[in-house]
Amino acid sequence: MFVFLLFTTFLHYLRFSANFTKMFRHLCFLFLVSLASTVQAQNPTTKYDPHVLFNPLFNYQPANEFRSGSGAPGPRYWQNRADYKIAVTLDEAANSITGEVEITYTNNSPETLPFVWLQLDQNAFNDNSRSGKTTPLSGGRYGNSGFEGGYTISAVTIQQGKAKTVPAEFIIDDTRMQIRLAEPLKAGGENLKIKVAYTFKIPSYASDRMGKLETRNGIVYEIAQWYPRMCVFDDIEGWNVLPYLGAGEFYLDYGDYEYSVTVPWNHIVAGSGELMNPSEVLTSDQLKRLEEARKSDKTVMIRSEKEVKDKSSRPKQDGMLTWKFRCQNARDVAWATSPAFVWDAAKMNLPSGKPTLAQSVYPAENGGNDSWGRSTEYVKGCLEFYSKYLLEFPYPVATNVAGIVGGMEYPGIVFCAHNDKKDALWGVTDHEFGHTWFPMIVGNNERKFAWMDEGFNTFINMLSTENFNDGEYNRDRLDDIQNIAPTLFREGADPILTIPDVIKVTNLGWDAYYKPAIGLKLLREVVVGRDRFDYAFKQYAKRWAYKHPTPYDFFRSMEDGSGEDLGWFWKGWFYENYKLDQSVKEVQYVEQNPTKGAIITIENLDQWAMPAVVELEEAGGKKTRVQLPVEVWQRSGTWTFKSTTKTPLKSVTIDPDSQTPDINPRNNTWRPARFISPDEN
Ligand SMILES: [Zn+2]
């Protein structure tokens, strides 16, 4: 076997063949080069087809007046609105929540609605529900078995226009309720009022989103999915009625919430939004300390460990107390209550200077500096960061609650595992509050597209963790992307664009969280650069704040804002599970003379592609880099370029910083079979 010459190199050779002496001098190099090349040439045949990856019709459906081709909401974008007034009572003896919700539903759509759909999430927590019946024997995090829960609905009434309130005609199917209207709800802003009186038994552990925890000083109740609420009617699917099965989260309209929670006198309640009647439910000491906290960067104790069992830490010592809250422009509200809560707080520093409180409630036994004693500092740390990186935190209060739920987000309040400590507590707090931006502000359909909230959130969590307290908890877990490529591309992975209830449970973490997050990191670090990425990403958040973006809106908006056609990226990473395998195939010196530079051939062997960074290391140790855009892969999986090096090459490496998920890094570096420096020659 002799030299496998590229055609272009061969032409060079013919043109400059007069220089035989020089050529001979470097024969040794050439021989070594050819050995290396021969080995590389035995690589398996490429799976790469640029026509598939750079398909011009990918995401080429015409946009419309509701959603524009730029990825922004169109000039006639609309969404419906749901405002809620809720009043409930906790009955500890009966283990139930009982109350009434009044929903004002406004039809801003261009369609008349003969019926409306509501979500009855509590109905999932029953063996007879679809969620119960689809729970595997092993149970799992989202499984619901052995609990006879669900809503008992005692009355549903409806009030339309000037008509009187009348009983509604409705059906219930699993977690959905359809109300069939006597008069259709007219398009263009007509509203109606729905009232539902209901009660439900509180599940101990409901799909890791709500539940109860026994603690030394009483039960911690974390209450969510606690009122009948509207399904979303949108321009994409009409009514979104996928049932609540557990893994798939929520899709909700925006509106204002006023709600009250009546609990035993010895409880402390934390809820989404602002506490409206502090003087009725707090002691004068607590009111004073809250005022202090509003001015303090350091955490201030509102109700200390010692005071938890002290009756005078409550304004009255018997009966019930009603806590009133208001949360505006939100898509949901949740709350927690317990006699066991220690409570601390501090002020947040937001870009606009808007007064906002960070706070934590937790059982005394979970306090301390390596656990929940630092929670409020974490809340402040992450929310201040995100408020600068994206949009400002919108609610007046942010509360972290320690309870049975491992980690779950709601507007202005999150539930994190009571026994988490140190970096685990930072991680979960940062993650759940990161959800303020995805999906609380940017309100995607979580039940279908978990990656648009979990993935985007996991991505911003990396930035926030890098930033917090000089990187105190920054472990760079996802930094060595090459190392985790085999996991990303493992057999049986689900494409990112898979409905969460369809994703295999063991895949959810990778395919709804890490892979989309790493995708955004790749875009930011390797494809478009930090400045252009951050600008486009912020534009996306701004454009879709308090609205309902689809995956297409995201893809389009990112392309528009960054100025790149990224169809190949979305297709390979988000729609398919295309693998990446780049390699250095061959190195030849021009005229076999290292002083004239080298002809380097790189290859793209698998179905995906990425821009290429190639590092050339010369005999004397000098390193130079060549940056090649993804377009080098548009016509084939082979690309040849000439280096400007002047001495023999010690190595040529593609992706020298291991920044891309290359499935086979073994073929990333070319070296002469035995390196001989020119002096030895
Ligand atoms: Zn999450």
XYZ file of C-alpha atoms and ligand atoms in Angstrom:
682
model
C 0.000 0.000 0.000
C 1.247 3.394 -0.748
C -0.007 6.957 -0.287
C -3.663 7.586 -0.596
C -3.606 11.061 -2.099
C -6.549 13.355 -2.256
C -7.229 14.511 -5.783
C -6.502 18.149 -4.886
C -3.243 17.201 -3.219
C -2.355 15.221 -6.283
C -2.821 18.319 -8.467
C -0.548 20.254 -6.169
C 1.967 17.500 -6.482
C 1.942 17.668 -10.300
C 2.192 21.416 -10.398
C 5.113 21.627 -8.066
C 6.850 18.381 -8.913
C 10.045 20.201 -9.880
C 10.966 20.336 -6.262
C 11.973 16.702 -6.015
C 14.800 17.176 -3.581
C 12.579 18.715 -0.971
C 10.066 16.061 -1.582
C 12.600 13.370 -0.954
C 13.759 15.063 2.230
C 10.303 14.673 3.629
C 9.641 11.240 2.355
C 9.948 9.929 5.856
C 7.106 12.198 6.962
C 5.041 11.255 4.015
C 5.458 7.607 4.804
C 4.375 8.095 8.368
C 1.477 10.221 7.251
C 0.368 7.559 4.873
C 0.432 4.924 7.572
C -1.824 7.009 9.728
C -4.087 7.723 6.776
C -4.433 4.091 5.945
C -5.650 3.326 9.402
C -8.168 6.193 9.227
C -9.366 5.084 5.806
C -10.693 1.874 7.314
C -13.364 3.802 9.227
C -16.871 2.464 8.769
C -18.729 4.063 5.900
C -20.464 7.310 6.717
C -24.124 7.432 7.715
C -24.225 11.101 6.878
C -26.506 12.552 4.196
C -26.551 16.357 3.972
C -29.852 16.303 2.050
C -31.562 14.881 5.085
C -29.960 17.230 7.600
C -30.212 20.417 5.545
C -33.709 19.775 4.224
C -35.131 23.125 3.043
C -38.679 22.112 3.940
C -37.932 21.532 7.590
C -40.259 23.762 9.635
C -41.404 25.448 6.432
C -45.123 25.557 7.116
C -46.443 29.068 6.449
C -47.033 31.138 9.543
C -50.279 33.017 10.042
C -51.650 36.184 11.600
C -51.696 34.534 15.043
C -48.108 33.275 14.999
C -45.671 34.972 12.677
C -42.786 33.578 10.639
C -40.374 35.535 12.829
C -41.349 33.395 15.807
C -43.149 36.294 17.502
C -46.847 36.315 18.341
C -48.653 37.506 15.198
C -50.596 40.757 14.903
C -53.858 38.951 15.710
C -52.488 36.656 18.416
C -55.144 35.902 21.029
C -55.567 33.843 24.115
C -58.405 33.321 26.496
C -58.347 34.449 30.088
C -59.376 32.819 33.346
C -59.704 34.797 36.595
C -60.264 32.914 39.815
C -61.799 33.567 43.212
C -61.319 30.602 45.510
C -62.209 30.026 49.148
C -61.391 26.750 50.870
C -61.147 25.270 54.347
C -58.729 22.630 55.554
C -60.399 20.017 57.738
C -57.562 18.171 59.445
C -59.796 15.568 61.084
C -61.486 14.681 57.812
C -58.205 15.102 55.866
C -60.020 17.180 53.293
C -60.180 20.481 51.478
C -63.657 21.915 50.935
C -64.630 25.102 49.186
C -65.800 26.928 46.142
C -64.171 28.391 43.054
C -65.628 31.121 40.897
C -64.053 31.329 37.462
C -64.572 34.265 35.143
C -63.710 32.915 31.718
C -63.209 35.316 28.826
C -63.375 34.124 25.236
C -60.931 36.247 23.245
C -60.826 33.691 20.436
C -62.373 34.337 17.036
C -64.690 31.352 17.599
C -67.997 30.967 19.378
C -67.763 28.302 22.067
C -70.794 26.030 22.546
C -69.082 24.302 25.474
C -66.043 24.742 27.728
C -63.646 22.218 29.303
C -62.256 22.273 32.830
C -59.466 20.286 34.454
C -60.212 18.204 37.538
C -56.671 17.172 38.424
C -57.579 15.626 41.789
C -59.491 12.910 39.927
C -56.140 11.436 38.902
C -55.454 10.351 42.488
C -57.695 7.332 42.419
C -57.172 3.733 41.303
C -60.068 4.042 38.875
C -58.603 7.005 37.034
C -56.587 6.760 33.846
C -53.605 7.770 35.933
C -54.306 4.972 38.431
C -54.849 2.433 35.688
C -51.670 3.406 33.875
C -49.542 3.292 37.021
C -47.073 0.411 36.707
C -46.821 -2.165 39.505
C -43.595 -0.552 40.640
C -45.427 2.732 41.280
C -42.703 5.253 40.685
C -42.473 8.979 41.180
C -45.640 9.837 39.262
C -47.587 6.704 40.106
C -50.858 6.910 41.986
C -52.227 3.757 43.523
C -54.096 2.788 46.616
C -55.702 6.167 47.307
C -59.428 6.740 46.952
C -59.196 10.405 46.113
C -60.808 12.721 43.604
C -63.236 15.614 43.584
C -66.710 15.346 45.017
C -68.590 18.093 43.220
C -71.692 19.339 45.000
C -72.761 22.124 42.649
C -71.828 23.627 39.302
C -73.558 26.827 38.293
C -73.169 29.165 35.408
C -73.949 32.785 34.809
C -73.899 34.297 31.321
C -74.508 37.896 30.278
C -77.438 39.393 32.116
C -79.034 36.020 32.770
C -79.454 34.587 36.247
C -77.129 32.025 37.740
C -78.370 28.566 36.776
C -77.222 24.990 37.356
C -74.791 23.988 34.632
C -75.213 20.998 32.351
C -71.970 19.098 32.604
C -70.255 15.755 32.200
C -67.110 14.503 33.926
C -64.707 12.144 32.249
C -61.635 11.284 34.294
C -59.739 14.533 34.889
C -61.883 16.605 32.506
C -65.250 18.284 32.904
C -67.246 19.578 29.970
C -69.866 22.245 30.595
C -72.421 22.409 27.802
C -73.651 25.962 27.525
C -77.285 26.936 27.030
C -76.043 29.967 25.095
C -72.721 29.683 23.218
C -70.003 31.966 24.548
C -69.474 34.578 21.857
C -66.129 35.337 20.250
C -64.147 38.494 20.784
C -64.219 39.002 24.544
C -67.536 37.748 25.958
C -67.225 36.170 29.383
C -69.135 33.871 31.689
C -68.924 32.882 35.333
C -68.633 29.294 36.471
C -68.965 28.334 40.126
C -68.001 24.919 41.410
C -68.498 23.780 44.991
C -66.198 20.864 45.780
C -64.352 18.792 48.295
C -61.474 16.322 48.035
C -59.467 14.068 50.313
C -55.848 15.176 50.577
C -53.533 12.555 49.092
C -50.352 11.856 51.055
C -48.211 11.846 47.964
C -49.738 12.805 44.630
C -47.407 12.367 41.650
C -44.727 14.222 43.628
C -46.613 17.482 43.083
C -48.523 17.800 46.382
C -48.948 15.861 49.598
C -48.439 15.655 53.359
C -45.414 15.202 55.561
C -45.545 14.188 59.241
C -43.008 16.209 61.187
C -42.117 16.560 64.862
C -44.470 19.515 65.335
C -47.306 18.580 62.999
C -48.157 17.853 59.412
C -46.807 19.954 56.528
C -49.535 20.183 53.874
C -48.402 21.094 50.359
C -51.544 21.865 48.406
C -51.695 22.122 44.620
C -54.061 21.104 41.789
C -56.636 22.058 44.404
C -59.391 23.752 42.452
C -61.238 23.007 39.184
C -59.594 25.106 36.488
C -60.007 25.871 32.833
C -58.404 23.845 30.070
C -56.673 25.996 27.464
C -58.517 26.730 24.222
C -55.946 27.857 21.663
C -55.352 28.439 17.950
C -53.304 25.233 17.680
C -55.568 22.475 18.969
C -58.769 24.143 20.097
C -59.431 22.655 23.538
C -56.350 21.012 25.039
C -57.802 18.042 26.838
C -54.997 15.538 27.380
C -55.870 13.838 30.686
C -53.697 14.300 33.764
C -51.744 11.069 34.154
C -48.903 12.188 36.408
C -45.734 12.729 34.385
C -47.219 15.359 32.063
C -47.504 18.708 33.785
C -49.859 21.553 33.002
C -51.104 23.932 30.342
C -52.958 26.910 31.754
C -54.336 30.324 30.861
C -53.414 33.524 32.662
C -55.546 35.579 34.990
C -55.809 37.155 38.424
C -56.312 35.084 41.546
C -57.891 36.001 44.826
C -58.060 33.140 47.259
C -58.540 32.440 50.909
C -57.475 29.479 52.956
C -59.067 28.738 56.324
C -56.898 26.620 58.617
C -56.576 25.859 62.350
C -55.322 28.814 64.429
C -51.883 27.307 65.049
C -50.958 27.011 61.360
C -48.722 29.245 59.265
C -49.800 29.485 55.599
C -47.540 30.368 52.685
C -49.143 30.889 49.289
C -48.612 32.167 45.755
C -48.736 35.948 45.610
C -49.211 38.529 48.311
C -50.691 37.966 51.770
C -53.586 40.450 51.895
C -54.510 40.348 55.584
C -51.206 40.099 57.487
C -52.538 41.987 60.510
C -55.279 39.377 60.980
C -53.055 36.309 60.842
C -49.686 37.443 62.203
C -48.560 38.737 65.596
C -47.260 42.278 65.926
C -43.752 40.832 66.454
C -44.008 38.934 63.198
C -45.267 42.006 61.342
C -42.304 43.988 62.672
C -39.808 41.297 61.686
C -41.322 41.103 58.193
C -40.776 44.849 57.811
C -37.164 44.311 58.863
C -36.760 41.489 56.356
C -38.050 43.730 53.558
C -34.981 45.899 54.100
C -32.442 43.177 54.850
C -30.050 41.333 52.562
C -29.369 38.959 55.455
C -32.038 36.422 56.349
C -34.325 37.585 59.162
C -36.174 35.092 61.391
C -39.949 35.707 61.307
C -40.908 32.703 63.453
C -38.025 30.921 65.107
C -37.594 27.271 66.040
C -38.291 28.128 69.696
C -41.521 29.929 68.835
C -43.022 27.042 66.876
C -44.459 25.459 70.033
C -45.156 28.794 71.698
C -48.868 29.589 71.472
C -48.168 33.303 71.601
C -46.550 33.038 68.172
C -50.121 33.048 66.824
C -52.579 35.954 67.087
C -55.279 33.706 68.535
C -55.199 30.411 70.353
C -58.289 28.550 69.231
C -60.610 27.952 66.279
C -59.710 28.753 62.720
C -57.971 31.582 60.873
C -58.516 32.703 57.290
C -55.449 33.699 55.280
C -56.150 35.794 52.194
C -53.894 36.009 49.154
C -53.812 37.707 45.790
C -51.691 36.687 42.814
C -51.985 38.654 39.614
C -51.300 37.687 36.038
C -50.522 34.102 37.005
C -51.392 30.733 35.510
C -51.883 28.917 38.803
C -51.653 29.256 42.573
C -50.575 26.817 45.295
C -50.062 26.997 49.051
C -48.690 25.179 52.050
C -49.784 25.125 55.658
C -48.463 23.676 58.895
C -48.223 24.270 62.622
C -44.571 23.172 62.309
C -43.256 25.987 60.129
C -40.176 27.969 61.053
C -40.264 31.055 58.835
C -37.485 33.335 57.647
C -37.193 36.014 54.967
C -34.964 38.574 53.245
C -35.346 41.224 50.595
C -34.611 40.593 46.944
C -32.697 43.095 44.869
C -34.343 43.275 41.472
C -33.229 45.421 38.530
C -36.220 47.783 38.852
C -35.887 48.088 42.631
C -39.420 46.683 43.051
C -39.912 45.499 46.660
C -39.927 41.707 46.662
C -39.513 39.240 49.487
C -37.640 35.914 49.461
C -38.748 33.548 52.189
C -38.683 29.956 53.414
C -40.922 27.849 55.641
C -39.630 24.545 57.033
C -39.869 22.231 60.015
C -37.437 23.075 62.842
C -35.636 19.760 62.412
C -34.702 20.723 58.837
C -33.128 24.045 59.795
C -29.430 24.743 60.205
C -26.747 26.127 57.983
C -26.151 23.017 55.927
C -29.858 22.673 55.226
C -32.935 24.917 55.155
C -31.283 27.628 57.245
C -29.728 28.807 53.961
C -32.807 28.305 51.783
C -33.770 32.006 51.678
C -30.227 32.889 50.613
C -30.603 30.375 47.748
C -34.012 31.771 46.742
C -32.548 35.268 46.628
C -29.409 34.139 44.792
C -31.141 32.405 41.922
C -34.027 34.837 41.488
C -31.764 37.864 41.429
C -29.633 36.150 38.766
C -32.536 35.142 36.514
C -34.116 38.579 36.874
C -31.009 40.015 35.220
C -30.429 37.272 32.665
C -34.040 37.107 31.429
C -36.995 39.099 32.749
C -37.639 40.416 36.224
C -39.231 38.128 38.825
C -42.906 39.120 38.589
C -44.473 38.208 41.948
C -44.252 40.162 45.233
C -43.090 37.121 47.246
C -41.068 33.975 46.576
C -41.495 31.155 49.091
C -39.553 27.923 49.379
C -41.485 25.226 51.269
C -39.905 22.138 52.866
C -42.178 19.129 52.646
C -42.765 15.718 51.157
C -42.648 16.858 47.528
C -39.200 16.325 46.010
C -39.360 19.447 43.877
C -42.306 21.189 42.270
C -42.895 24.687 40.981
C -45.847 27.048 41.211
C -46.039 30.808 40.693
C -44.156 32.470 43.546
C -43.999 29.294 45.623
C -42.076 26.048 45.253
C -42.067 22.752 47.143
C -38.631 21.216 47.778
C -37.598 18.061 49.639
C -37.454 18.711 53.403
C -34.377 16.500 53.800
C -32.286 18.073 51.037
C -29.045 19.653 52.178
C -26.241 21.824 50.790
C -25.806 21.470 47.010
C -28.898 19.264 46.694
C -31.019 21.968 48.341
C -29.390 24.680 46.247
C -29.958 22.589 43.108
C -33.628 21.899 43.703
C -34.398 25.453 44.895
C -32.613 26.932 41.888
C -34.420 24.553 39.553
C -37.924 25.036 40.921
C -37.583 28.818 41.002
C -36.026 28.762 37.523
C -39.464 27.529 36.456
C -40.723 31.044 37.164
C -39.514 31.817 33.623
C -40.432 28.483 32.021
C -43.393 27.813 32.245
C -44.822 30.406 34.670
C -43.895 33.465 32.577
C -43.373 31.808 29.192
C -46.422 29.570 29.305
C -45.748 26.588 27.063
C -47.900 23.482 26.956
C -46.036 21.376 29.528
C -48.226 18.332 29.071
C -46.983 17.960 25.503
C -43.599 19.656 25.473
C -41.821 19.177 28.788
C -38.488 20.151 27.228
C -39.704 23.718 26.685
C -39.889 24.234 30.448
C -37.720 21.501 32.008
C -35.007 21.685 29.378
C -34.857 25.470 29.164
C -34.922 25.684 32.930
C -32.134 23.103 33.323
C -30.116 25.219 30.896
C -30.514 28.462 32.872
C -29.786 26.488 36.066
C -26.261 25.843 34.770
C -25.678 29.579 34.394
C -27.198 30.358 37.767
C -25.170 27.676 39.563
C -21.993 29.010 37.968
C -22.941 32.440 39.290
C -24.153 31.642 42.819
C -21.728 32.578 45.603
C -18.659 32.461 43.312
C -19.603 29.004 42.099
C -19.963 27.434 45.558
C -21.979 24.546 44.120
C -20.660 24.620 40.566
C -19.661 21.043 39.854
C -19.551 21.378 36.039
C -21.552 18.209 35.784
C -22.625 18.732 32.202
C -19.450 20.402 31.007
C -17.687 17.403 29.541
C -20.168 16.919 26.771
C -17.965 14.448 24.913
C -17.923 12.231 27.947
C -21.710 12.105 28.203
C -22.306 11.671 24.452
C -22.738 7.874 24.730
C -25.490 8.475 27.309
C -27.151 11.178 25.242
C -27.196 8.943 22.178
C -27.868 5.668 23.995
C -30.037 2.948 22.458
C -33.693 3.451 23.338
C -33.471 7.192 24.040
C -36.660 9.109 23.294
C -36.434 12.059 20.912
C -36.813 15.319 22.828
C -40.072 15.958 20.988
C -41.926 13.190 22.796
C -44.955 13.727 25.042
C -43.815 13.320 28.697
C -46.463 10.668 29.330
C -44.985 8.762 26.375
C -41.307 9.149 27.355
C -40.016 6.057 29.162
C -39.774 6.963 32.845
C -36.061 6.201 32.913
C -35.535 8.531 29.942
C -37.363 11.561 31.300
C -34.348 13.074 33.043
C -32.145 12.845 29.983
C -34.608 13.554 27.226
C -36.795 16.259 28.790
C -34.138 17.939 30.959
C -30.494 17.334 30.131
C -30.521 16.810 26.407
C -32.520 19.971 25.592
C -30.435 21.908 28.136
C -27.214 20.683 26.542
C -28.698 21.600 23.158
C -29.073 25.218 24.262
C -25.570 25.139 25.731
C -24.217 23.891 22.388
C -26.062 26.657 20.568
C -24.662 29.232 22.969
C -21.089 27.984 23.194
C -20.425 26.376 19.827
C -22.953 27.429 17.189
C -23.985 31.086 17.578
C -21.872 32.366 20.467
C -22.890 33.768 23.836
C -23.887 37.273 22.840
C -26.145 36.312 19.955
C -27.628 33.381 21.842
C -28.395 35.363 24.989
C -30.007 38.152 22.985
C -32.180 35.769 20.958
C -33.133 33.727 24.028
C -34.157 36.832 25.934
C -36.159 38.007 22.926
C -37.976 34.675 22.895
C -38.819 35.049 26.598
C -39.969 38.650 26.073
C -42.040 37.853 23.008
C -43.841 34.978 24.700
C -44.087 36.269 28.260
C -47.571 35.415 29.574
C -48.403 33.770 26.257
C -48.456 30.262 24.789
C -45.518 29.495 22.474
C -45.256 26.246 20.510
C -41.978 24.513 19.603
C -42.168 26.142 16.149
C -42.444 29.589 17.719
C -39.332 28.871 19.748
C -37.337 27.549 16.793
C -38.358 30.465 14.586
C -37.773 33.074 17.253
C -34.272 31.769 17.991
C -33.374 31.750 14.285
C -34.747 35.236 13.854
C -33.010 36.702 16.892
C -29.642 35.032 16.337
C -29.617 35.367 12.548
C -28.963 31.687 11.818
C -30.934 29.075 9.947
C -30.830 26.316 12.555
C -33.128 23.754 10.928
C -30.286 21.217 10.902
C -29.770 21.749 14.623
C -33.434 21.395 15.643
C -33.884 18.417 13.361
C -30.904 16.393 14.537
C -31.052 17.236 18.239
C -34.709 17.865 19.058
C -36.746 15.896 16.517
C -34.420 12.967 15.954
C -31.706 11.376 17.966
C -29.009 11.866 15.342
C -25.507 11.119 16.532
C -22.409 13.190 15.996
C -19.091 11.658 14.956
C -16.469 13.980 13.537
C -12.978 12.787 12.738
C -9.648 13.851 11.301
C -9.232 11.628 8.307
C -5.972 12.548 6.716
C -3.065 14.977 6.767
C -0.745 15.610 3.808
C 1.934 18.250 3.460
C 1.783 20.465 0.421
C 4.383 19.036 -1.925
C 5.330 16.815 0.981
C 6.920 19.920 2.429
C 5.782 20.962 5.900
C 7.057 24.518 5.343
C 4.340 24.918 2.722
C 1.516 23.899 5.040
C -0.649 20.814 5.230
C -3.780 19.637 3.497
C -6.121 18.365 6.188
C -9.213 16.308 5.598
C -11.898 16.030 8.249
C -14.995 13.888 8.136
C -18.533 13.892 9.449
C -19.392 10.238 9.833
C -22.785 10.093 11.538
C -26.167 11.696 10.876
C -25.782 14.979 12.727
C -23.285 17.784 12.108
C -21.736 20.653 14.013
C -19.327 23.459 13.202
C -15.763 22.172 13.494
C -12.842 23.474 15.500
C -9.533 21.915 14.466
C -6.364 22.342 16.494
C -2.988 21.955 14.791
C -0.024 21.236 17.010
C 3.353 21.802 15.397
C 6.679 20.171 16.146
C 7.832 23.065 18.317
C 4.645 22.914 20.370
C 2.918 25.855 18.671
C -0.844 25.389 18.546
C -3.200 27.091 16.128
C -6.899 26.649 15.601
C -9.064 26.621 12.505
C -12.778 27.362 12.964
C -15.075 25.955 10.315
C -18.794 26.724 10.079
C -21.387 23.960 9.848
C -21.785 24.834 6.157
C -18.633 22.809 5.354
C -20.904 19.773 5.772
C -23.607 20.973 3.372
C -22.383 19.113 0.297
C -20.768 16.045 1.801
C -19.351 14.514 4.929
C -15.771 15.217 3.878
C -14.025 18.565 4.046
C -10.486 19.438 3.094
C -8.648 22.610 3.975
C -5.102 23.916 3.915
C -3.259 24.944 7.046
C -0.746 27.768 7.167
C 1.623 25.829 9.407
C 5.339 25.928 8.581
C 6.717 22.955 10.499
C 5.806 19.277 10.765
C 2.629 18.520 12.622
C 2.681 16.631 15.863
C -1.087 16.279 15.983
C -4.311 17.493 14.427
C -7.403 17.367 16.631
C -11.007 18.093 15.869
C -13.026 19.484 18.822
C -9.937 19.950 21.033
C -11.981 21.271 24.001
C -14.438 18.351 23.912
C -17.257 20.839 23.439
C -19.403 18.679 21.179
C -21.115 15.367 21.935
C -18.854 13.350 19.683
C -19.834 9.718 20.042
C -16.410 8.444 19.026
C -13.603 10.766 20.160
C -11.012 8.082 19.367
C -10.921 9.236 15.738
C -10.671 12.916 16.623
C -6.894 13.168 16.655
C -4.446 12.458 13.911
C -0.830 11.798 14.779
C 2.000 10.583 12.557
C 2.566 6.899 13.259
C 5.881 7.854 14.895
C 6.654 11.484 15.233
C 10.167 12.449 14.076
C 11.164 16.043 14.461
C 13.005 17.648 11.481
C 16.258 17.763 13.491
C 16.344 14.006 13.737
C 15.688 13.717 10.037
Zn -38.606 21.108 36.656
